[in-house]
PDB file of C-alpha atoms in Angstrom:
ATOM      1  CA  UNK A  23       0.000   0.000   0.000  1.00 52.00           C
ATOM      2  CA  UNK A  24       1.407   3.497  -1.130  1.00 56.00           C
ATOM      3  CA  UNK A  25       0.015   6.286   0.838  1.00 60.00           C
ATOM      4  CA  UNK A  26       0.869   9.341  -0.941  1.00 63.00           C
ATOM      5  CA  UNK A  27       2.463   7.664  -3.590  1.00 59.00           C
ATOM      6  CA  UNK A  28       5.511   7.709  -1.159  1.00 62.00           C
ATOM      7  CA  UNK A  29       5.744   3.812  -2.153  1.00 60.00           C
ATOM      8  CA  UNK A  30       5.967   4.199  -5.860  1.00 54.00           C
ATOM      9  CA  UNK A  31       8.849   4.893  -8.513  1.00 54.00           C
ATOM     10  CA  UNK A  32       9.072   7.019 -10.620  1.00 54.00           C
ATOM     11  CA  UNK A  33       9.868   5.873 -14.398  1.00 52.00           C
ATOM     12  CA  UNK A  34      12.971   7.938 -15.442  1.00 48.00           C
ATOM     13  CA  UNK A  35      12.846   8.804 -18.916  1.00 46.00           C
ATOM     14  CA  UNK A  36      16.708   9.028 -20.388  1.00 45.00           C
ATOM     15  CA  UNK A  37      17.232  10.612 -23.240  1.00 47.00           C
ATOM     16  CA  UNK A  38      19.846   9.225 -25.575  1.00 45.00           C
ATOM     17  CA  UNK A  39      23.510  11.265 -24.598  1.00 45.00           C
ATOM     18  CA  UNK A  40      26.759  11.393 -26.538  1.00 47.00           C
ATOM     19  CA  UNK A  41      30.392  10.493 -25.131  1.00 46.00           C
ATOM     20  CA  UNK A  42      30.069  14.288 -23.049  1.00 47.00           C
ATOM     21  CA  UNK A  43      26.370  13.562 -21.977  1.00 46.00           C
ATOM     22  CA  UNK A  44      24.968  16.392 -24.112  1.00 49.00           C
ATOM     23  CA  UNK A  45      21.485  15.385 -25.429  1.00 48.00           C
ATOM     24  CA  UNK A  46      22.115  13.739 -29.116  1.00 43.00           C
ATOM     25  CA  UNK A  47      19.860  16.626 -30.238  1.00 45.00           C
ATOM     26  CA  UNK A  48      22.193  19.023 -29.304  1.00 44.00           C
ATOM     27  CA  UNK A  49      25.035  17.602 -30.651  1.00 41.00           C
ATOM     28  CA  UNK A  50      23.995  17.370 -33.822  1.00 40.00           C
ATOM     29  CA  UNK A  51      23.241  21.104 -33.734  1.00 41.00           C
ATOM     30  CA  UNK A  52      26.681  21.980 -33.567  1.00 41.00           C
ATOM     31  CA  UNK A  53      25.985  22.718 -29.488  1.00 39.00           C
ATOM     32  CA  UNK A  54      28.388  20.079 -28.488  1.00 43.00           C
ATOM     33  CA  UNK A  55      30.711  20.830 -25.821  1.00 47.00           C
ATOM     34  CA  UNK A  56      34.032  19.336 -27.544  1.00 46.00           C
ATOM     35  CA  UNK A  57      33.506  18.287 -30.784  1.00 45.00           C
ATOM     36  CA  UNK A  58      31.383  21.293 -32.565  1.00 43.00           C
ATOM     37  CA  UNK A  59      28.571  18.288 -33.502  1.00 44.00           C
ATOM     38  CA  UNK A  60      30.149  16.194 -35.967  1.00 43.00           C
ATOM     39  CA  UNK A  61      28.029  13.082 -35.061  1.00 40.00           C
ATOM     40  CA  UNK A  62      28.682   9.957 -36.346  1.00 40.00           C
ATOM     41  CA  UNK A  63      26.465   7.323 -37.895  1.00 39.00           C
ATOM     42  CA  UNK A  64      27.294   4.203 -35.699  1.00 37.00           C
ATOM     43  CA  UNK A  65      24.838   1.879 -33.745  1.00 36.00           C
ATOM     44  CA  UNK A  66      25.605   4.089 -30.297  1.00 38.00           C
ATOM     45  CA  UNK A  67      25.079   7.830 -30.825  1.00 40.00           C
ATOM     46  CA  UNK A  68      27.692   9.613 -30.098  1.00 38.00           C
ATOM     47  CA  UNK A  69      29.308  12.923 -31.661  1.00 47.00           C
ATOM     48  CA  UNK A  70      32.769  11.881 -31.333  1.00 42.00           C
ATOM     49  CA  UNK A  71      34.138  13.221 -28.379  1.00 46.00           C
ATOM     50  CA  UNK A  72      37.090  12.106 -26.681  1.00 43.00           C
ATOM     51  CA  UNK A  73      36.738   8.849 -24.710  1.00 42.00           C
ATOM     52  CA  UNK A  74      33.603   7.894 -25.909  1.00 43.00           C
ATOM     53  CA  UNK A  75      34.802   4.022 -26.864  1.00 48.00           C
ATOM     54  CA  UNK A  76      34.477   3.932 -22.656  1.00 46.00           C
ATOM     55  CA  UNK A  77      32.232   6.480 -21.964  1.00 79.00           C
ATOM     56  CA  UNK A  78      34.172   8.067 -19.227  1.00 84.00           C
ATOM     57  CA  UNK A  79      34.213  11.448 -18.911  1.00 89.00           C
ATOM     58  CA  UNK A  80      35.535  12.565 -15.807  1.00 93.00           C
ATOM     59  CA  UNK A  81      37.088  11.166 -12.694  1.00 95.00           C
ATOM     60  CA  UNK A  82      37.240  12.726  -9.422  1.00 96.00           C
ATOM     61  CA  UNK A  83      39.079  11.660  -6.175  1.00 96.00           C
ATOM     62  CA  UNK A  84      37.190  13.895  -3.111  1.00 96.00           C
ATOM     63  CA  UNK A  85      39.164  14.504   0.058  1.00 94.00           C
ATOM     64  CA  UNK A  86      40.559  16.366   2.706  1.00 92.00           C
ATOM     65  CA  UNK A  87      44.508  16.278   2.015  1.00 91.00           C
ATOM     66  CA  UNK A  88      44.857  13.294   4.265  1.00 93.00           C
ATOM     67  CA  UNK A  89      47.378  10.324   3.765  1.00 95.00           C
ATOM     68  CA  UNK A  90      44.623   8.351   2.377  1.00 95.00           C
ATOM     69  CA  UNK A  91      42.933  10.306   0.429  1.00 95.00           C
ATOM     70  CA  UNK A  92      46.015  10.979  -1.098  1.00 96.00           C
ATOM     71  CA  UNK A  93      47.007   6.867  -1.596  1.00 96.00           C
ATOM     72  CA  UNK A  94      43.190   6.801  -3.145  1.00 96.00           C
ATOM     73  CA  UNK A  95      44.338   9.595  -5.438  1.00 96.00           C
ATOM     74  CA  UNK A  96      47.418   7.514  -6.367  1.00 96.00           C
ATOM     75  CA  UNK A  97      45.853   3.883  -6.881  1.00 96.00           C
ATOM     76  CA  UNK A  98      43.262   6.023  -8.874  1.00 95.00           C
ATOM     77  CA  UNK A  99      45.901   7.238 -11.353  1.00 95.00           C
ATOM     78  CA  UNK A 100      47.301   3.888 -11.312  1.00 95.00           C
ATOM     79  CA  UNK A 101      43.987   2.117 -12.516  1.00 94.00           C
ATOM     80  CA  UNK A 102      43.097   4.232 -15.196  1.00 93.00           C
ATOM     81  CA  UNK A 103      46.488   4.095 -16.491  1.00 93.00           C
ATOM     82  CA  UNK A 104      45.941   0.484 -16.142  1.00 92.00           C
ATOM     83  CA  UNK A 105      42.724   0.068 -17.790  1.00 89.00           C
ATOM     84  CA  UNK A 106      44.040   2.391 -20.798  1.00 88.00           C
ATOM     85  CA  UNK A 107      41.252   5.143 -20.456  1.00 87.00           C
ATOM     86  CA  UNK A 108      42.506   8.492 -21.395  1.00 88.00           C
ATOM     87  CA  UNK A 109      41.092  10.774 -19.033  1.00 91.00           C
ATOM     88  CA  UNK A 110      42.763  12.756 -15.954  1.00 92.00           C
ATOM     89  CA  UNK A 111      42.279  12.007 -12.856  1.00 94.00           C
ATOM     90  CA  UNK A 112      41.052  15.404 -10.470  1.00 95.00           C
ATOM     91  CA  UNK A 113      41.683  15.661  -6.783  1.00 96.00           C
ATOM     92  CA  UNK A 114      38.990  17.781  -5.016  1.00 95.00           C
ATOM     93  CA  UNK A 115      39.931  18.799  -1.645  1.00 94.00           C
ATOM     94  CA  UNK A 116      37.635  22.458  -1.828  1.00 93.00           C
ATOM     95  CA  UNK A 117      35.401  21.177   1.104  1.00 92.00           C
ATOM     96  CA  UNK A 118      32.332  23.014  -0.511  1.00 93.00           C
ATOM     97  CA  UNK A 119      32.795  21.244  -3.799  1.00 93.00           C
ATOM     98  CA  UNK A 120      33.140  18.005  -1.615  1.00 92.00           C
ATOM     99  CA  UNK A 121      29.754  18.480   0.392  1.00 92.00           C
ATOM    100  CA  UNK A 122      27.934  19.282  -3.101  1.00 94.00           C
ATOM    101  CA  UNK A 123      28.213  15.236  -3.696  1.00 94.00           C
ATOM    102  CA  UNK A 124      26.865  14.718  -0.359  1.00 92.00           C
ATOM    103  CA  UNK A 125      29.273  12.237   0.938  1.00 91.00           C
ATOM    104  CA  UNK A 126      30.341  12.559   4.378  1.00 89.00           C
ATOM    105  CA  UNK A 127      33.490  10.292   5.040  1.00 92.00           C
ATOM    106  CA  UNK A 128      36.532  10.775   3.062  1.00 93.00           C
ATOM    107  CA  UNK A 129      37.861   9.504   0.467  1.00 96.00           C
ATOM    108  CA  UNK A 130      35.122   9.719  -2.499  1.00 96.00           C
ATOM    109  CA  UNK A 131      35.468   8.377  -5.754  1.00 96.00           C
ATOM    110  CA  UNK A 132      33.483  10.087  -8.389  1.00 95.00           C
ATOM    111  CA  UNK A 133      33.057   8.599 -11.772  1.00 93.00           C
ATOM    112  CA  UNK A 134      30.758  11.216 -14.349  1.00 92.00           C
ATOM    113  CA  UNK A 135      29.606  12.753 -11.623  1.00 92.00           C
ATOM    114  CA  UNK A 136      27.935   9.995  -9.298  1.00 93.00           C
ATOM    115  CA  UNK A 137      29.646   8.839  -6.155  1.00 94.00           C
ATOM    116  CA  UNK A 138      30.900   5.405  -7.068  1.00 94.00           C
ATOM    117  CA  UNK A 139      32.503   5.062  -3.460  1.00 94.00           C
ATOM    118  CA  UNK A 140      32.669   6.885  -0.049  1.00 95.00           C
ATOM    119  CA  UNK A 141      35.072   6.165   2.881  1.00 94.00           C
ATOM    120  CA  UNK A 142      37.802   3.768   1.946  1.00 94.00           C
ATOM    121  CA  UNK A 143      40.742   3.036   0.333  1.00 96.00           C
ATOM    122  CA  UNK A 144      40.356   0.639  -2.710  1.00 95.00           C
ATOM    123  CA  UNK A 145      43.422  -0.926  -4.374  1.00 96.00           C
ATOM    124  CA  UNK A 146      44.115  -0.331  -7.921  1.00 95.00           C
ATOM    125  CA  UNK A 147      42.938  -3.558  -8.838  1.00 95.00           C
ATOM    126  CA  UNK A 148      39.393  -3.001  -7.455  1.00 95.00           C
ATOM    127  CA  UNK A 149      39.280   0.801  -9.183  1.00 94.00           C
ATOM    128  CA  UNK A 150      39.618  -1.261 -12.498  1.00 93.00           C
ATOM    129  CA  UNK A 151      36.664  -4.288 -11.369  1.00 93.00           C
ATOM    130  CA  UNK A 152      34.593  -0.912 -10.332  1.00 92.00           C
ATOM    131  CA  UNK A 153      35.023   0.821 -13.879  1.00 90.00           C
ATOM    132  CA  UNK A 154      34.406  -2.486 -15.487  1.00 89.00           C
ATOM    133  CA  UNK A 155      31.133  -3.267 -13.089  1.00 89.00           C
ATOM    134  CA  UNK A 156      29.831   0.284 -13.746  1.00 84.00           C
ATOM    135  CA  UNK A 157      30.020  -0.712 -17.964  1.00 81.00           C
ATOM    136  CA  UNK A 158      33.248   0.920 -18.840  1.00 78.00           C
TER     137      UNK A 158
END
């Protein structure tokens, strides 16, 4: 029983996103954020942006300066380098930025913006099973 329809999900409706998660619409009009639009004509759409074979964008490592949010930093580095992805890895230690992903133990891992894990140290080797359970 759903009082309130407090019980219920809602249905997310996604609209189809190229490598940079602009809508597909707007990349074809030339309102791409990296590649001006040029979209190409394969089975996924995408408009050719950098990374989009994997489909990762952006990684962030959130923490406070501390020795291990500094090791998470490192073994972060080491697993992309690892797993061949071409993207830079960011370390956010502006405490405001931090508190906008609403995690509240250090160190966060932050994969296209959604917190992928809060408050531990993970090895290299489980960064890489992470990107590869989250599709990448």
């Amino acid at each position: 029983m759903a009082l309130f329809n407090l019980g219920k999900k809602k249905e997310d409706v996604k609209e189809p996103t190229c490598a940079c998660n602009a809508p597909v619409e707007e990349a074809k009009e030339e309102s791409c954020c990296c590649c001006g639009g040029e979209s190409s004509d394969t089975e996924t759409e995408s408009c050719g942006c950098v990374d989009a074979s994997t489909g990762i964008q952006n990684i962030k490592v959130l923490g406070a300066g501390c020795k291990s949010c500094h090791e998470m930093y490192e073994n972060t580095k080491k697993a992309v380098e690892a797993a061949g992805i071409e993207v830079e890895v960011e370390y956010v230690t502006d405490m405001e930025k931090v508190m906008t992903y609403g995690i509240m133990s250090m160190p966060g891992l932050v994969v296209n913006e959604k917190v992928v894990s809060v408050g531990k140290v993970l090895k290299p080797a489980d960064i890489e099973k992470l990107f590869h359970k989250l599709g990448f």
